[in-house]
Short mmCIF file of C-alpha atoms in Angstrom, two decimals:
data_model
loop_
_atom_site.label_atom_id
_atom_site.label_comp_id
_atom_site.label_asym_id
_atom_site.label_seq_id
_atom_site.Cartn_x
_atom_site.Cartn_y
_atom_site.Cartn_z
CA MET N 1 96.82 112.49 193.83
CA PHE N 2 94.73 114.62 191.44
CA PHE N 3 91.79 113.10 189.67
CA HIS N 4 92.00 113.60 185.91
CA CYS N 5 89.11 115.45 184.25
CA SER N 6 87.68 113.64 181.28
CA PRO N 7 84.53 114.02 179.10
CA GLY N 8 82.91 111.14 180.82
CA PHE N 9 83.62 112.58 184.20
CA LEU N 10 81.58 115.73 183.53
CA ASP N 11 78.20 114.27 182.86
CA ASP N 12 75.64 116.62 181.43
CA HIS N 13 72.07 115.36 181.46
CA GLN N 14 70.30 117.05 178.56
CA ARG N 15 66.80 118.13 177.99
CA ASP N 16 66.82 120.51 175.02
CA GLY N 17 66.99 119.75 171.31
CA SER N 18 70.22 119.91 169.28
CA VAL N 19 71.30 123.07 167.57
CA ASP N 20 73.22 123.13 164.32
CA GLY N 21 73.91 119.47 164.54
CA GLN N 22 75.62 119.89 167.90
CA HIS N 23 75.10 117.82 171.04
CA LYS N 24 71.95 118.51 173.00
CA LEU N 25 72.03 121.64 175.07
CA PRO N 26 72.61 121.20 178.81
CA SER N 27 69.67 122.28 181.01
CA SER N 28 69.88 124.30 184.18
CA ASP N 29 69.52 120.91 185.96
CA SER N 30 72.76 119.56 184.47
CA PHE N 31 74.57 117.36 186.98
CA THR N 32 78.21 118.32 187.24
CA ILE N 33 80.68 117.29 189.86
CA LYS N 34 84.00 119.14 189.94
CA LYS N 35 86.10 121.60 191.81
CA HIS N 36 85.24 120.01 195.18
CA TYR N 37 87.40 118.17 197.63
CA LEU N 38 86.41 114.60 198.48
CA PRO N 39 86.77 113.25 201.99
CA PHE N 40 88.92 110.38 203.29
CA GLY N 41 92.15 111.89 201.97
CA LEU N 42 92.05 109.62 198.87
CA PHE N 43 92.25 112.18 196.15
CA GLU N 44 91.15 115.69 195.19
CA ILE N 45 89.06 117.12 192.50
CA SER N 46 90.10 120.73 192.13
CA GLY N 47 90.29 123.65 189.69
CA ILE N 48 92.45 121.73 187.30
CA CYS N 49 89.27 121.27 185.27
CA GLY N 50 89.09 125.02 184.51
CA SER N 51 85.68 126.57 184.27
CA THR N 52 82.38 125.97 182.41
CA PHE N 53 80.79 128.89 180.61
CA THR N 54 77.06 128.59 180.11
CA PHE N 55 75.31 131.06 177.73
CA LYS N 56 71.65 131.63 178.21
CA ASN N 57 69.33 133.67 175.99
CA ARG N 58 66.41 135.23 177.85
CA CYS N 59 65.77 137.80 175.12
CA ASP N 60 62.64 137.45 172.98
CA TYR N 61 64.86 137.54 169.88
CA MET N 62 67.79 135.42 168.64
CA VAL N 63 71.31 136.28 169.77
CA TRP N 64 74.53 135.17 168.11
CA PRO N 65 77.18 135.03 170.89
CA GLY N 66 80.75 135.87 169.82
CA ILE N 67 83.84 134.39 171.57
CA LEU N 68 87.35 135.77 171.43
CA SER N 69 90.12 133.92 173.25
CA SER N 70 93.44 135.68 174.00
CA ALA N 71 96.49 134.65 171.91
CA ALA N 72 97.98 132.78 174.88
CA SER N 73 94.79 130.80 175.69
CA THR N 74 93.54 127.45 174.39
CA PRO N 75 90.50 128.40 172.26
CA LEU N 76 87.06 127.25 173.24
CA ASP N 77 85.17 124.86 171.05
CA SER N 78 83.43 127.70 169.21
CA THR N 79 84.11 131.30 168.22
CA GLY N 80 80.46 132.10 167.42
CA PHE N 81 77.07 130.42 167.30
CA GLU N 82 73.34 131.09 167.32
CA LEU N 83 71.24 131.02 170.41
CA ASN N 84 67.40 131.03 170.11
CA PRO N 85 65.22 132.55 172.78
CA GLY N 86 65.12 130.25 175.87
CA GLU N 87 68.08 128.17 174.77
CA SER N 88 71.43 127.62 176.51
CA ARG N 89 74.78 126.22 175.59
CA SER N 90 77.98 125.41 177.53
CA PHE N 91 81.66 125.34 176.91
CA GLU N 92 84.65 124.15 178.91
CA ALA N 93 87.62 126.56 179.37
CA SER N 94 90.97 125.37 180.51
CA PRO N 95 92.82 126.86 183.52
CA GLY N 96 94.45 130.16 182.68
CA TRP N 97 92.02 130.95 179.84
CA SER N 98 91.29 134.56 179.11
CA GLY N 99 89.03 136.29 176.58
CA ARG N 100 85.75 137.98 176.04
CA PHE N 101 82.14 137.25 175.05
CA TRP N 102 79.48 139.42 173.51
CA GLY N 103 76.06 139.00 171.81
CA ARG N 104 75.40 139.83 168.23
CA THR N 105 71.96 140.97 167.17
CA GLY N 106 70.07 141.59 163.93
CA CYS N 107 72.09 139.05 162.08
CA THR N 108 71.29 137.65 158.68
CA PHE N 109 73.12 134.50 157.47
CA ASP N 110 72.41 132.44 154.40
CA SER N 111 72.25 128.64 154.15
CA SER N 112 76.08 128.51 153.87
CA GLY N 113 76.54 130.55 157.11
CA GLN N 114 77.60 133.71 155.29
CA GLY N 115 76.25 137.04 156.47
CA SER N 116 76.63 139.86 158.97
CA CYS N 117 75.03 141.38 162.07
CA ALA N 118 73.48 144.79 162.79
CA THR N 119 75.24 145.00 166.20
CA GLY N 120 78.37 143.36 167.64
CA ASP N 121 79.42 142.06 164.22
CA CYS N 122 82.90 140.59 164.15
CA GLY N 123 83.64 141.23 160.48
CA SER N 124 84.16 137.54 159.61
CA ASN N 125 81.09 137.40 157.43
CA GLN N 126 80.29 134.09 159.16
CA ILE N 127 78.49 132.78 162.19
CA SER N 128 81.91 131.88 163.61
CA CYS N 129 84.08 134.92 164.39
CA ASN N 130 87.33 133.03 163.79
CA GLY N 131 89.55 135.12 166.02
CA ALA N 132 87.96 138.45 165.40
CA GLY N 133 86.47 140.75 168.05
CA ALA N 134 83.28 142.73 168.24
CA THR N 135 82.75 145.86 166.26
CA PRO N 136 81.65 148.62 168.72
CA PRO N 137 79.17 149.33 170.13
CA ALA N 138 78.88 146.05 171.98
CA THR N 139 78.34 144.95 175.59
CA LEU N 140 81.32 142.81 176.65
CA ALA N 141 81.91 140.15 179.25
CA GLU N 142 85.67 139.71 179.99
CA PHE N 143 87.27 136.91 181.90
CA THR N 144 90.70 135.71 183.13
CA ILE N 145 90.43 132.21 184.64
CA GLY N 146 92.96 131.45 187.35
CA SER N 147 95.26 128.45 187.37
CA PRO N 148 95.75 126.23 190.50
CA SER N 149 99.54 126.34 189.90
CA ALA N 150 99.64 130.14 189.89
CA SER N 151 100.48 132.22 193.01
CA ASN N 152 97.04 133.77 192.70
CA PRO N 153 94.48 131.22 191.45
CA GLN N 154 91.62 133.81 191.41
CA ASP N 155 89.42 134.40 188.37
CA PHE N 156 88.82 137.98 187.26
CA TYR N 157 85.76 138.99 185.38
CA ASP N 158 83.73 142.09 184.42
CA VAL N 159 80.99 143.41 182.11
CA SER N 160 82.23 146.37 180.17
CA LEU N 161 80.46 149.27 178.41
CA VAL N 162 83.74 150.87 177.39
CA ASP N 163 83.11 149.84 173.82
CA GLY N 164 79.44 150.80 174.06
CA TYR N 165 76.26 148.83 174.59
CA ASN N 166 73.98 146.70 172.40
CA LEU N 167 72.01 144.45 174.74
CA PRO N 168 71.49 143.67 178.47
CA MET N 169 73.91 141.08 179.92
CA ALA N 170 74.67 139.59 183.25
CA VAL N 171 77.44 137.31 184.61
CA ASP N 172 76.68 135.02 187.50
CA ALA N 173 79.36 132.95 189.29
CA HIS N 174 78.49 129.67 190.97
CA GLY N 175 80.31 126.85 192.70
CA GLY N 176 83.31 128.95 193.58
CA THR N 177 84.79 130.45 196.70
CA GLY N 178 85.40 134.17 197.53
CA ALA N 179 83.30 137.18 196.87
CA CYS N 180 81.96 135.83 193.53
CA GLY N 181 79.60 138.76 192.81
CA THR N 182 77.03 138.90 190.07
CA THR N 183 77.74 141.73 187.67
CA GLY N 184 76.34 143.08 184.44
CA CYS N 185 74.07 145.62 182.93
CA VAL N 186 70.41 144.74 183.10
CA THR N 187 69.03 148.16 182.07
CA ASP N 188 68.03 148.60 178.48
CA LEU N 189 70.43 151.53 177.62
CA ASN N 190 69.17 151.63 174.08
CA ARG N 191 65.93 153.20 175.40
CA MET N 192 67.76 155.96 177.19
CA CYS N 193 70.69 156.47 174.85
CA PRO N 194 71.43 160.19 174.02
CA SER N 195 70.76 160.95 170.42
CA GLU N 196 74.39 161.85 169.72
CA LEU N 197 75.41 158.29 170.83
CA ARG N 198 72.75 156.38 169.03
CA ALA N 199 74.07 153.84 166.56
CA GLY N 200 72.02 153.16 163.39
CA ASP N 201 68.35 153.09 164.05
CA GLY N 202 68.83 152.78 167.82
CA GLN N 203 69.85 149.13 168.10
CA ALA N 204 72.99 150.11 170.05
CA CYS N 205 74.49 152.91 172.01
CA LYS N 206 78.01 154.14 171.33
CA SER N 207 80.57 155.09 173.91
CA ALA N 208 81.66 158.77 173.96
CA CYS N 209 85.04 157.70 172.78
CA GLU N 210 83.65 156.05 169.67
CA ALA N 211 81.18 158.86 169.02
CA PHE N 212 83.58 161.80 169.35
CA GLY N 213 87.12 160.37 169.38
CA ASN N 214 88.30 162.94 171.94
CA PRO N 215 91.36 161.85 174.01
CA GLU N 216 89.58 162.79 177.27
CA TYR N 217 86.80 160.34 176.38
CA CYS N 218 89.10 157.63 175.15
CA CYS N 219 91.65 157.90 177.98
CA SER N 220 94.45 158.28 175.47
CA GLY N 221 97.35 160.66 174.83
CA PRO N 222 97.67 163.17 177.74
CA PHE N 223 94.60 161.55 179.32
CA GLY N 224 96.12 158.02 179.36
CA THR N 225 96.49 157.52 183.12
CA PRO N 226 94.01 157.12 185.95
CA ASP N 227 95.04 160.47 187.32
CA THR N 228 94.23 162.34 184.13
CA CYS N 229 91.23 160.46 182.73
CA HIS N 230 88.05 160.94 184.61
CA PRO N 231 84.42 159.97 184.09
CA SER N 232 82.48 162.09 181.57
CA VAL N 233 78.84 162.98 181.70
CA TYR N 234 78.24 160.12 179.26
CA SER N 235 80.08 157.45 181.19
CA GLU N 236 78.46 158.62 184.37
CA THR N 237 75.10 158.11 182.67
CA PHE N 238 76.08 154.49 181.91
CA LYS N 239 77.44 154.08 185.50
CA SER N 240 74.22 155.29 187.07
CA ALA N 241 72.22 152.85 185.05
CA CYS N 242 74.62 149.90 185.43
CA PRO N 243 76.70 150.52 188.62
CA ARG N 244 78.60 147.28 188.43
CA SER N 245 79.74 147.57 184.80
CA TYR N 246 82.82 149.31 183.42
CA SER N 247 81.74 152.73 182.19
CA TYR N 248 85.20 154.07 181.17
CA ALA N 249 88.72 152.66 180.96
CA TYR N 250 89.78 153.28 184.58
CA ASP N 251 86.58 152.24 186.26
CA ASP N 252 88.26 149.24 188.01
CA ALA N 253 87.42 149.78 191.64
CA THR N 254 83.63 149.08 191.36
CA SER N 255 83.64 146.90 188.19
CA THR N 256 86.23 144.06 188.51
CA PHE N 257 85.07 140.91 190.28
CA THR N 258 86.90 137.88 191.60
CA CYS N 259 86.11 134.32 192.34
CA THR N 260 88.10 131.06 192.72
CA GLY N 261 87.19 127.73 191.14
CA ALA N 262 83.80 128.91 189.74
CA ASP N 263 81.68 128.19 186.74
CA TYR N 264 79.93 131.10 185.07
CA THR N 265 76.60 131.82 183.43
CA ILE N 266 76.37 134.62 180.86
CA THR N 267 72.75 135.67 180.48
CA PHE N 268 71.53 137.86 177.62
CA CYS N 269 68.47 139.92 178.66
CA PRO N 270 68.53 138.74 182.28
CA ALA N 271 65.72 140.92 183.59
CA SER N 272 62.25 142.27 182.64
CA THR N 273 63.93 144.95 180.56
CA SER N 274 64.84 142.25 177.97
CA GLN N 275 62.38 143.34 175.22
CA LYS N 276 64.05 144.53 172.03
CA SER N 277 63.62 148.31 171.92
CA SER N 278 65.56 149.61 168.96
CA THR N 279 62.91 151.95 167.72
CA ASP N 280 61.87 153.67 170.98
CA SER N 281 63.51 157.11 170.78
CA SER N 282 62.11 158.38 174.09
CA VAL N 283 64.71 159.18 176.75
CA PRO N 284 63.59 159.13 180.41
CA ALA N 285 63.93 162.20 182.51
CA SER N 286 66.20 160.46 184.92
CA VAL N 287 68.35 157.35 184.80
CA PRO N 288 66.46 154.36 186.26
CA ALA N 289 68.33 152.76 189.11
CA VAL N 290 69.03 149.13 189.28
CA PRO N 291 66.42 147.64 191.68
CA ALA N 292 67.63 146.22 195.02
CA SER N 293 67.88 142.44 195.07
CA THR N 294 67.22 139.79 197.67
CA GLY N 295 69.45 137.42 195.79
CA THR N 296 66.56 135.61 194.18
CA THR N 297 66.20 134.89 190.52
CA THR N 298 63.32 135.14 188.05
CA ASN N 299 63.03 132.63 185.30
CA ASP N 300 66.43 131.29 186.16
CA SER N 301 68.00 134.72 185.47
CA PRO N 302 70.44 136.45 187.81
CA VAL N 303 69.19 139.64 189.47
CA LEU N 304 71.57 142.43 190.27
CA PRO N 305 73.15 143.82 192.31
CA LYS N 306 73.44 141.63 195.45
CA ALA N 307 76.66 139.60 195.58
CA PRO N 308 76.66 136.12 197.08
CA GLN N 309 77.73 136.10 200.73
CA PRO N 310 79.83 133.46 202.54
CA GLU N 311 76.78 132.50 204.69
CA ASP N 312 74.86 131.70 201.46
CA ASP N 313 77.35 128.95 200.63
CA PRO N 314 75.47 125.60 200.57
CA GLY N 315 78.54 123.93 201.91
CA SER N 316 78.85 126.07 205.01
CA GLY N 317 76.45 123.98 207.10
CA SER N 318 77.40 121.78 209.99
CA SER N 319 77.66 118.59 208.02
CA TRP N 320 81.19 117.28 207.48
CA LEU N 321 80.21 115.92 204.06
CA PRO N 322 80.83 118.21 201.11
CA SER N 323 77.87 119.81 199.33
CA PHE N 324 77.79 118.78 195.75
CA GLU N 325 75.90 121.19 193.59
CA ILE N 326 73.29 120.17 191.02
CA GLY N 327 73.30 122.84 188.43
CA GLY N 328 72.56 126.22 189.99
CA SER N 329 70.61 124.59 192.80
CA SER N 330 71.63 124.22 196.45
CA ARG N 331 69.98 120.77 196.75
CA ARG N 332 72.21 118.13 198.30
CA ILE N 333 72.90 114.59 197.23
CA SER N 334 71.74 112.01 199.76
CA TYR N 335 74.33 110.07 201.79
CA ASN N 336 73.67 106.84 199.85
CA ALA N 337 74.08 108.64 196.58
CA LEU N 338 77.18 110.29 197.74
CA THR N 339 78.67 106.99 198.87
CA SER N 340 77.95 105.41 195.49
CA ILE N 341 79.64 108.34 193.78
CA LEU N 342 82.74 108.11 195.97
CA ILE N 343 83.01 104.34 195.38
CA SER N 344 82.68 104.80 191.68
CA LEU N 345 85.23 107.64 191.57
CA PHE N 346 87.67 105.64 193.69
CA ALA N 347 87.32 102.64 191.46
CA LEU N 348 87.92 104.74 188.39
CA CYS N 349 90.93 106.35 190.01
CA LEU N 350 92.41 102.93 190.81
CA SER N 351 91.91 101.83 187.21
CA GLN N 352 94.18 104.69 186.13
CA LEU N 353 97.10 103.47 188.24
#
């Protein structure tokens, strides 16, 4: 039988203070058990729980994440919120959810929550976006979460610069199976944005499509197919700086990632390039390459571009017991603790009969 997911079953131990009267923010040490198979053939805990999205702000300035769910998806608990430097916040998404996330910057809101943002504004004049998307230019994280009942239960995700760029962002998958690569754009493109693509005072960088409107840049009209729309000098500049991000509409081959049964962390300013650099008008002579990674993290932030490998799976050891993850750590629960958990879960399962 399947074990039913409930709020009490996903137990987040919290360390941070509350934000806007909401529950306390889950830390990176949050203890979550889900999407794993329990032994003894009694019952399964699988991807019926959907996915958890955790937003982390590693910038040295405030970010206001925006959330847009597709029309066919159950909306998340928020469509927009504020995230102070160093804070994190998590949301549960149901199986089959699809939508996009972005970060708004330079926002000014009054005591009633009315206002607007310098970049990524969704036009709602509120902290909540209420079903509206980001005004370009904005860095986007896009997801389609798989469903266990579907013929293909994989999740699909990407970070896109097709609508331009406003801040560094990375997406890290954990707890899932499959390739589950880390993707994103950790380079500060605002510092190297060509003058003809600069938005405002340099707080964001437009796409060539938005800046010029030409069909060959927008992959529209006679250029509306993969065979006729090709990278431009501008999209190639984006691609060189952020090789795992979408740089133009048909950049699928190197920019779409898959995983099954995972949770995801969306990190704003994930690397040392996270300083706000809206006023630096200098453009480097060459595009800086994303540094090679050993798969380690700095300050709990993902580092590109190494993708997790099957041999890195904490559950791939010789033990027949499953490896339950604690947050983003590969530590294992002791046998006694695991036994207690199994007994408690079995008792709770029986109580539902």
